[in-house]
XYZ file of C-alpha atoms in Angstrom:
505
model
C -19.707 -17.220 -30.481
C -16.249 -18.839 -29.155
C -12.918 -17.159 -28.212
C -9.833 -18.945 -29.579
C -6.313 -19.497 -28.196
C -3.155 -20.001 -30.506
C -1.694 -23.824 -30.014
C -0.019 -26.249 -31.664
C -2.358 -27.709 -34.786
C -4.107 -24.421 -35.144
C -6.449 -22.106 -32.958
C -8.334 -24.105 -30.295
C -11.451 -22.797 -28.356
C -10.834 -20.945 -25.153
C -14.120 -20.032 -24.432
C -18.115 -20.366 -25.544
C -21.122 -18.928 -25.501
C -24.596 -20.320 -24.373
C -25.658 -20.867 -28.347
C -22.003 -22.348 -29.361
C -22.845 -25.016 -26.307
C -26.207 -26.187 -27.433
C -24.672 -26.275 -30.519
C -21.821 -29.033 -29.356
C -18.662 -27.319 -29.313
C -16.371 -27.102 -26.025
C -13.674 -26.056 -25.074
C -10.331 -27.366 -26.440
C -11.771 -27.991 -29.992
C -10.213 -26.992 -32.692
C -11.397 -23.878 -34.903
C -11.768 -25.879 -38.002
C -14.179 -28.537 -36.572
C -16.060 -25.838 -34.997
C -17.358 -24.364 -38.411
C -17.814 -27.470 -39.683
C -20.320 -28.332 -36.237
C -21.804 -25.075 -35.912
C -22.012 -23.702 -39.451
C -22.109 -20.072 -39.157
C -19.602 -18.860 -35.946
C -18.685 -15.744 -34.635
C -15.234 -16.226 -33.846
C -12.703 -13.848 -31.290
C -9.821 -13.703 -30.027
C -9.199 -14.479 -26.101
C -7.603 -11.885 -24.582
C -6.237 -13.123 -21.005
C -4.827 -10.163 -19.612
C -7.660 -8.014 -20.238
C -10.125 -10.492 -18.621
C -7.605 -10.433 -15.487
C -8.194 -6.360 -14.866
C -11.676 -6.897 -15.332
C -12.407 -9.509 -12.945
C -10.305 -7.625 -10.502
C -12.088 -4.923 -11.064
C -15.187 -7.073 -9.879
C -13.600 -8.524 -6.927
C -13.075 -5.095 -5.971
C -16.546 -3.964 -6.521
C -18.206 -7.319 -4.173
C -15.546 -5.914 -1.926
C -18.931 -3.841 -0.873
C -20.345 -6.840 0.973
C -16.994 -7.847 2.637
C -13.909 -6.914 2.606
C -11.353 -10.220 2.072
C -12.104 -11.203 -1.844
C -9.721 -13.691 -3.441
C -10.196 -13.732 -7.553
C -10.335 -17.590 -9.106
C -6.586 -18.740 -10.383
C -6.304 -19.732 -13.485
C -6.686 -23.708 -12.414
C -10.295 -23.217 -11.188
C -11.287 -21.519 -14.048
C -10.568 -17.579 -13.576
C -14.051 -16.486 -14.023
C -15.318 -15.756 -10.439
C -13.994 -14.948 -7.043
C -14.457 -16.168 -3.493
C -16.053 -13.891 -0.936
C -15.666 -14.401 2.488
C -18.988 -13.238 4.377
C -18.350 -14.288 7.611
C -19.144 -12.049 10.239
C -21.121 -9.566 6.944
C -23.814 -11.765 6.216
C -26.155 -10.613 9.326
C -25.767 -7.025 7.445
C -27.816 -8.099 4.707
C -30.191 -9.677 6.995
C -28.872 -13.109 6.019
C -27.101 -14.625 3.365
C -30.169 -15.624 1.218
C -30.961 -12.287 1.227
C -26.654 -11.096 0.371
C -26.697 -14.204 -2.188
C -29.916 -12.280 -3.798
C -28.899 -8.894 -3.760
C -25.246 -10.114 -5.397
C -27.098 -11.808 -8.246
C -29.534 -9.088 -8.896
C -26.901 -6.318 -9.353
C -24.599 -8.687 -11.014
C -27.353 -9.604 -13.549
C -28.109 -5.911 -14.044
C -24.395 -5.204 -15.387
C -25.382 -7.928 -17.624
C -23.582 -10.928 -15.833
C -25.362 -13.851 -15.017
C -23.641 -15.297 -12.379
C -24.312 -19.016 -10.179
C -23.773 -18.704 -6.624
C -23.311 -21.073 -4.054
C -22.594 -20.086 0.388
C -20.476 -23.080 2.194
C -18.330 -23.718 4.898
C -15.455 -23.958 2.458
C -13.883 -22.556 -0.303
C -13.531 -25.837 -1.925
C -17.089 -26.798 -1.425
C -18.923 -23.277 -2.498
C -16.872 -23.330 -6.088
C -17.563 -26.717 -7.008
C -21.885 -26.340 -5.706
C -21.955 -23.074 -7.907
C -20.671 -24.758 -10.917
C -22.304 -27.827 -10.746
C -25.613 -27.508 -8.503
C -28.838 -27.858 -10.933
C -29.586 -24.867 -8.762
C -27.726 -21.283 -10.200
C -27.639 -20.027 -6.291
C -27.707 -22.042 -3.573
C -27.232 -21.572 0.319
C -25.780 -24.635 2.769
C -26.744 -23.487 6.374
C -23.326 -22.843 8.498
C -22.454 -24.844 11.162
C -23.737 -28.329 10.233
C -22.218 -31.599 11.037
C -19.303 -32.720 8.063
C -21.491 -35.349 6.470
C -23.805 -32.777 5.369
C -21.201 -31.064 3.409
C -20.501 -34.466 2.453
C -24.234 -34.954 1.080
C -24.150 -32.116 -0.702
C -21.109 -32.444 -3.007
C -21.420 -36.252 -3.520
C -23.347 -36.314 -6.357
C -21.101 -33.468 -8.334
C -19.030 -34.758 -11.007
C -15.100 -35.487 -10.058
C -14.916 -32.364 -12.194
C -15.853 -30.548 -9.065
C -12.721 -31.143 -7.256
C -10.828 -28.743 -9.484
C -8.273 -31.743 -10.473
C -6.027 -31.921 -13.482
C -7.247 -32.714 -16.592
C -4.835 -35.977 -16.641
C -6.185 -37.037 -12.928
C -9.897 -36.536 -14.047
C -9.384 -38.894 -16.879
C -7.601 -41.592 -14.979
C -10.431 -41.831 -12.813
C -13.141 -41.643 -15.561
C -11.306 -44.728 -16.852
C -11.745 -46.233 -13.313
C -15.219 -45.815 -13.314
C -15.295 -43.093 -10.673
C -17.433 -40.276 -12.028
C -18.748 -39.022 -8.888
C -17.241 -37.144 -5.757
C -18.909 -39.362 -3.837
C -17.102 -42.640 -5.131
C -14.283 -41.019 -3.483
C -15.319 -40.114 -0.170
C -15.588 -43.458 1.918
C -12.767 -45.313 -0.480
C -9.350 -46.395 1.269
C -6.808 -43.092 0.862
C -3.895 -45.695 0.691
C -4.919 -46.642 -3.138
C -5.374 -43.080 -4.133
C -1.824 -42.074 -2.376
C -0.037 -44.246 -4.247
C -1.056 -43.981 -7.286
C -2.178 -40.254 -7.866
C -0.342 -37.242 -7.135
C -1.405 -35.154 -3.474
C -3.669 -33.013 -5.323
C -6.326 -35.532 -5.453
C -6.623 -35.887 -2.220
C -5.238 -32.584 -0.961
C -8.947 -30.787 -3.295
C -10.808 -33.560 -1.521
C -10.070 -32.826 1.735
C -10.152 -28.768 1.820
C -13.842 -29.392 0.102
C -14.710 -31.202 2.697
C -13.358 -28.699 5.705
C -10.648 -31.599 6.451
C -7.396 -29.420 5.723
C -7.125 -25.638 5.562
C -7.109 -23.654 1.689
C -5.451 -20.337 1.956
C -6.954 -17.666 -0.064
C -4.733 -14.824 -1.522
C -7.096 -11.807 -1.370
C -6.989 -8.992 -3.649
C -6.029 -6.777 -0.328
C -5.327 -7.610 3.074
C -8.495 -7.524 5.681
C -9.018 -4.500 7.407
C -8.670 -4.234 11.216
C -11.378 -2.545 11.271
C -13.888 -1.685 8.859
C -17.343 0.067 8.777
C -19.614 0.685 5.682
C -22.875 2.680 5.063
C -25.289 1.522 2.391
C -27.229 4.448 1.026
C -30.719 4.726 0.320
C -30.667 7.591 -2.251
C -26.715 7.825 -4.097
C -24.891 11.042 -3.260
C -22.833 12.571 -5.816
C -21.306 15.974 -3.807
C -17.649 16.114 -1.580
C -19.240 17.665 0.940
C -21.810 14.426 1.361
C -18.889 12.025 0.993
C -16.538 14.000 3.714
C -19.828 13.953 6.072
C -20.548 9.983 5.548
C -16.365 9.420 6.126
C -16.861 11.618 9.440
C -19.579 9.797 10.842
C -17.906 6.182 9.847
C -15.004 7.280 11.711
C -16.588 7.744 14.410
C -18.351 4.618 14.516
C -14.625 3.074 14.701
C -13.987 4.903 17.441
C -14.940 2.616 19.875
C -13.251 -0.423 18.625
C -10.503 1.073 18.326
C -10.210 2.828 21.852
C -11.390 -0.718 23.125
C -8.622 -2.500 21.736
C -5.992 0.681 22.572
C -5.573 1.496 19.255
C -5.478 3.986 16.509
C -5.818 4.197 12.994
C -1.917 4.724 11.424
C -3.493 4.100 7.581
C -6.856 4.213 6.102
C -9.281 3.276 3.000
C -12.059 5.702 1.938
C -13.705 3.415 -0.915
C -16.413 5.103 -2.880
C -19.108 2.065 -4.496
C -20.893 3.768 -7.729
C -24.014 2.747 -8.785
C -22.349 1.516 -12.071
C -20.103 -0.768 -10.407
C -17.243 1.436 -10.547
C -15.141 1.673 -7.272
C -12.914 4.765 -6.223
C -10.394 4.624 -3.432
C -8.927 6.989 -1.321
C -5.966 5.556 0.379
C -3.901 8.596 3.523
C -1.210 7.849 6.024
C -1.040 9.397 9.318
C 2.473 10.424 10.870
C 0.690 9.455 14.343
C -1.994 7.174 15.081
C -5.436 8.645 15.348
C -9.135 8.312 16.765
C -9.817 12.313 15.596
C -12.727 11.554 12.919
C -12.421 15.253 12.700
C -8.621 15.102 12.111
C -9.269 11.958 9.261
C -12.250 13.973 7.758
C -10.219 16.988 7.163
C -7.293 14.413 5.474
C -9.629 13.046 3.568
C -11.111 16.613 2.138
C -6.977 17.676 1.843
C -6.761 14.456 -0.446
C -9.687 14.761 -2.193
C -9.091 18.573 -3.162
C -6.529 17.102 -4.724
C -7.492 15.013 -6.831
C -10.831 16.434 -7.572
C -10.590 15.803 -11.405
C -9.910 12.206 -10.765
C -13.039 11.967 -8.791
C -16.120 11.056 -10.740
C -19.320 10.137 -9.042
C -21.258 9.329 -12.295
C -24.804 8.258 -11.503
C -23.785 8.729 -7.732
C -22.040 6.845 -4.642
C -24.520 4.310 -3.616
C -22.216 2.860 -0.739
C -19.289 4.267 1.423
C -16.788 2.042 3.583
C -13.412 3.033 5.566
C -11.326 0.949 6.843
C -8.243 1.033 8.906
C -5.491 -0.654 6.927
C -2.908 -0.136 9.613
C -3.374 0.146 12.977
C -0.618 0.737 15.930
C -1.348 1.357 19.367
C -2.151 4.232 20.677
C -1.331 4.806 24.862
C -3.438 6.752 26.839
C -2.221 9.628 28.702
C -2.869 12.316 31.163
C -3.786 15.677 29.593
C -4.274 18.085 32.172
C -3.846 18.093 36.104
C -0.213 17.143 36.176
C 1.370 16.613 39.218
C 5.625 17.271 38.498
C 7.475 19.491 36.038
C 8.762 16.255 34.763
C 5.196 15.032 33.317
C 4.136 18.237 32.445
C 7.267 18.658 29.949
C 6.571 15.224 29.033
C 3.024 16.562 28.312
C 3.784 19.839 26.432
C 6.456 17.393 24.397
C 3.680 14.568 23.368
C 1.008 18.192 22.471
C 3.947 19.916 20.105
C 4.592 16.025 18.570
C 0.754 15.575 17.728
C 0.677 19.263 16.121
C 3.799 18.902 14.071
C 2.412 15.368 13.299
C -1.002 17.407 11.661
C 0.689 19.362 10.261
C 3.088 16.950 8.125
C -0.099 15.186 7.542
C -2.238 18.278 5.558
C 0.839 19.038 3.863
C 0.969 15.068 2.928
C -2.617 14.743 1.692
C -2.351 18.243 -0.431
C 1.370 17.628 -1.610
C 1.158 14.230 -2.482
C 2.723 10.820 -0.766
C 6.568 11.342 -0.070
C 6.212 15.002 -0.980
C 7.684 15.930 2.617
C 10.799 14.652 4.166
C 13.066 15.155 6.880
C 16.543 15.692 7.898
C 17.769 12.334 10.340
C 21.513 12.425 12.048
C 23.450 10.082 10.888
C 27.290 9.170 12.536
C 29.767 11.297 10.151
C 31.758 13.933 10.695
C 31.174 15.306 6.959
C 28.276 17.756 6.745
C 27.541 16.404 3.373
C 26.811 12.726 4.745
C 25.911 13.463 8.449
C 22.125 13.716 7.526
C 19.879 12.008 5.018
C 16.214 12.754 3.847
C 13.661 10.113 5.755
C 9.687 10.377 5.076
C 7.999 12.889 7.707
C 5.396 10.859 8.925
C 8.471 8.823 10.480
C 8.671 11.004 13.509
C 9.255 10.506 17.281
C 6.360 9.140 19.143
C 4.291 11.484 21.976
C 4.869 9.290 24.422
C 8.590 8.964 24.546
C 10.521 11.580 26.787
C 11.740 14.947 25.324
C 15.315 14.544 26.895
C 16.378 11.630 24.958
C 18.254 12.604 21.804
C 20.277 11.855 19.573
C 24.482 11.499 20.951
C 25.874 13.591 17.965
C 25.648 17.549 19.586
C 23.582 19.872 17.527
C 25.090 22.426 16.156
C 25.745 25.461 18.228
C 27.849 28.952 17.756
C 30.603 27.171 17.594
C 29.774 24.938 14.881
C 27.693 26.770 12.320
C 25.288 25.244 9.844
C 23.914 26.684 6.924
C 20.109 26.670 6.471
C 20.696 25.870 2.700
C 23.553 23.037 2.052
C 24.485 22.354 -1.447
C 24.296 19.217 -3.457
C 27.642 18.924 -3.944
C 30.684 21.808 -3.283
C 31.216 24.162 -5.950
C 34.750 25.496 -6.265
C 35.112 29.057 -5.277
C 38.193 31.045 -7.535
C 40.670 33.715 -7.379
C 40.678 32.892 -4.086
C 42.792 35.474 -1.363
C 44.122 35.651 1.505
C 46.004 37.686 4.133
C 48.277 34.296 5.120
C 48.255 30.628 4.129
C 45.952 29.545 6.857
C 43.833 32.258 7.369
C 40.094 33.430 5.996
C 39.546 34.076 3.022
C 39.701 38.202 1.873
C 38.043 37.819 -1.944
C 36.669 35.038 -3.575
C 34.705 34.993 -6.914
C 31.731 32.158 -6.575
C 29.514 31.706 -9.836
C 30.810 34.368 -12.046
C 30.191 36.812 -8.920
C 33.189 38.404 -6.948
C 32.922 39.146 -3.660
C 34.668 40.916 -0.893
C 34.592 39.454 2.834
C 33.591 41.783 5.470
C 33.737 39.651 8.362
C 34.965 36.004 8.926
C 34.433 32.965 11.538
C 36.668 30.402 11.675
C 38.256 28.007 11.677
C 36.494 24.683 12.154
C 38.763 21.686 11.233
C 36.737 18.463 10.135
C 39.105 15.621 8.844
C 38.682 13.006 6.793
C 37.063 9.704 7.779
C 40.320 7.648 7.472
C 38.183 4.623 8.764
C 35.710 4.512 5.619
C 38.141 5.448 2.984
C 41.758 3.419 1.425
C 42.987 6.757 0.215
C 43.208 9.214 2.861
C 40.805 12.277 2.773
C 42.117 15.595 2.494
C 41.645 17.730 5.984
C 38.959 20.692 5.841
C 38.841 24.113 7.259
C 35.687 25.792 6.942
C 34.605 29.626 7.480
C 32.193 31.324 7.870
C 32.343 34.655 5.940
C 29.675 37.840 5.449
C 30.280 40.243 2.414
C 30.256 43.843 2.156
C 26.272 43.578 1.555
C 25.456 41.093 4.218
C 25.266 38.148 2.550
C 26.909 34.563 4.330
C 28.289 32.008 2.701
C 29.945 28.790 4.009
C 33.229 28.179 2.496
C 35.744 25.440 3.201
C 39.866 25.109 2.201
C 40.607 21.749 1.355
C 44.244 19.999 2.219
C 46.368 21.555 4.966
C 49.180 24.315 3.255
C 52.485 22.471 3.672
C 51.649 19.023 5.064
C 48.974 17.924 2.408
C 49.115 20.159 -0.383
C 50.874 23.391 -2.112
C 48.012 24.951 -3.545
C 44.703 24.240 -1.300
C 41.270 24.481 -2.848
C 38.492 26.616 -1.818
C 34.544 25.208 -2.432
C 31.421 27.026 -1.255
C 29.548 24.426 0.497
C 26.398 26.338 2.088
C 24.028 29.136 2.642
C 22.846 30.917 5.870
C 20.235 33.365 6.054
């Protein structure tokens, strides 16, 4: 069986199976000689995009023996992934025994897989592609020339090069990555391109080779691999509990707390669920994260399968900010014990935001922020409300615009936009407003506040703004409405306009 790419002379192989090898064919021949090698061929089409989603899909899944995974690019062949185990490996009681496990479970979704541990990227693709053994296992630590040894007698294939720069140096009789090592770099600068020496030197550990990983590390990570799979909430929530706990420390070491965090739920089928919540506040609370996490799953309870059952559980802080200590109780001045009973209301108001976050859905709840303008309609805007004021910052700073007060009413409910008000009147010109009809609804004014003046922002605008004066009014049945006459009688206009712009209770 081969899969075939469109190109120019015809369909070309992309890809072959173990039978269309033996049988000759490789990759880059053309369809028609195929056949005519192999006889009978089962023949497919190559479908790149698909095999991208399900080799991240796999990266995500070995993402259960460490958490920085980087997929292969197309140039080294994007049909495996690199797995950094540092710092893992002694959780599997070695990496023989991580190496193993990864190839049994890989061979039991029915992919055979080689596998090769180095000191460098460069070094572990090219020993697991072309090491007579399918997993192999170079001890850490050891002197340069043994990573040397090792990758000497691979083919120049090894080095991931260009297809043009692999068949120059065929034609120069270097077939070996070992012909390359001791040679003179001055003949090889000149007359290939950086690469050649740029793949040589990250496989041997000599220059650096970034990785771009499917997500970023974790600052901190824990994982639990289960003996028996569970399948209920309830056994998920407890395992999520007790891992955030086990981060406590760490994190209260380093004086931080958790801002963002990854549940990720490992089935036995290779399937992987995550469960991604923000925190308006940083945390250590494993009780506070637990009940998040049971907000957020609640919610999407449909969209949580277990199948044959969770075999392994891992959270991980995504974000983490710091989080000061303070005092809690024995206070010594009125000053820190406001300062106190500010930083308790913030954390409360911050759990609350946060339920209402995990059960609404992310940007579900916003907040009002000041903002400098004298128009009510642009001197707030809507801000996620997670964004709040830190605990530890002092309950008399505010904001310099004055909040309103009984001589500057707000309504709790502020329209969109103004909506014109008619058969509008008046006892004078200036003066409130006596009957006003308002969405096919007359109405008679009882009672009336009023004036305020607000002009227009002549600074922001060419044309100048027509002056405002609003009221507040109450009708015969107690209802309030915030109304506004627009252009001053005489100076600005003949005829003013009235608009209803808000709401109070």
């Amino acid at each position: 069986m081969v899969l075939t790419v469109d190109a120019a002379g015809g369909p070309r192989i992309a890809a072959t199976n173990m039978a269309a090898e033996a049988a000759g064919l490789v990759v880059g021949d053309g369809l028609a000689d195929a056949r005519a090698k192999a006889g009978y061929l089962q023949v497919q089409t190559a479908d790149p995009e698909s095999d991208d989603v399900a080799l991240h899909r796999l990266a995500l899944w070995a993402t259960r023996y460490a958490p920085a995974v980087s997929p292969f690019d197309e140039k080294s062949g994007a049909d495996g992934f690199f797995l950094d185990i540092g710092g893992a490996a002694h959780l599997f009681d070695g990496e023989e025994a991580l190496i193993a496990d990864l190839g049994q479970r890989l061979m039991r979704f029915g992919l055979p897989a080689r596998l090769a541990v180095a000191d460098t990227p460069g070094a572990a693709w090219a020993l697991s592609r072309f090491h007579p053994s399918p997993r192999l296992v170079l001890p850490s630590g050891q002197e340069a020339n043994a990573l040397a040894n090792a990758i000497a007698p691979l083919p120049i294939a090894a080095l991931r090069l260009a297809d043009a720069t692999r068949k120059t140096l065929r034609r120069l009789g270097f077939k070996h990555v070992g012909a390359l090592i001791d040679k003179p770099r001055a003949p090889f600068a000149a007359r290939f391109e950086a690469e050649l020496l740029r793949r040589l030197d990250q496989a041997l550990g000599r220059a650096p080779e970034p990785l771009t990983f499917i997500s970023p590390p974790p600052s901190y990570h824990r994982r639990r691999c289960l003996i028996e799979p569970v399948f209920t909430q309830e056994a998920v929530l407890n395992l999520a509990g007790k891992l955030m706990g086990e981060l406590v420390h760490p994190l209260q070491r380093d004086g931080m707390g958790a801002r963002h965090l990854r549940l990720s739920l490992y089935r036995v089928d290779g399937e992987v669920t995550t469960v991604d919540i923000g925190l308006a506040l940083p945390t250590r609370s494993p009780r506070h994260v637990a009940r998040l996490l049971a907000l957020k799953l609640e919610r999407i309870d449909a969209k949580l399968d277990a199948g044959f059952g969770f075999e392994v559980i891992g959270l991980a802080v995504t974000q983490a900010e710091p989080l000061q200590a303070r005092q809690g109780e024995l206070t010594s001045s009125p000053d820190q014990a406001d300062l106190a009973d500010h930083a308790d209301r913030t954390e409360r108001c911050a759990a609350l935001i946060d339920g209402l976050r995990q059960r609404l859905g992310h940007g579900s709840v916003r907040r009002l922020k000041p903002v400098e303008s004298h128009l009510p309609e642009t001197a707030e805007t809507f801000h996620d409300a997670a964004d709040i004021q830190p605990p530890n910052i002092s309950p008399s700073i505010s904001s310099p615009w004055r909040s309103p007060d009984a001589a500057r009413p707000r309504p709790l409910l502020m329209l969109r936009r103004a909506e014109p008000a008619e058969e509008v009147t008046a006892l004078i010109p200036e003066g409130p407003p006596r009957r006003f009809r308002w969405r096919g609804v007359m109405h008679s004014v009882a009672l009336a506040q009023g004036p305020e003046r607000i002009a227009g922002e002549w600074w922001r605008h060419r044309k100048p703004q027509p002056t405002r004066d609003y009221y507040l009014v109450e009708n015969e049945i107690g209802r309030r409405f915030w109304l506004y006459r627009e252009g001053l009688y005489g100076s600005e206009t003949a005829s003013p306009r009235w608009f209803v712009h808000g709401l109070f209770a």
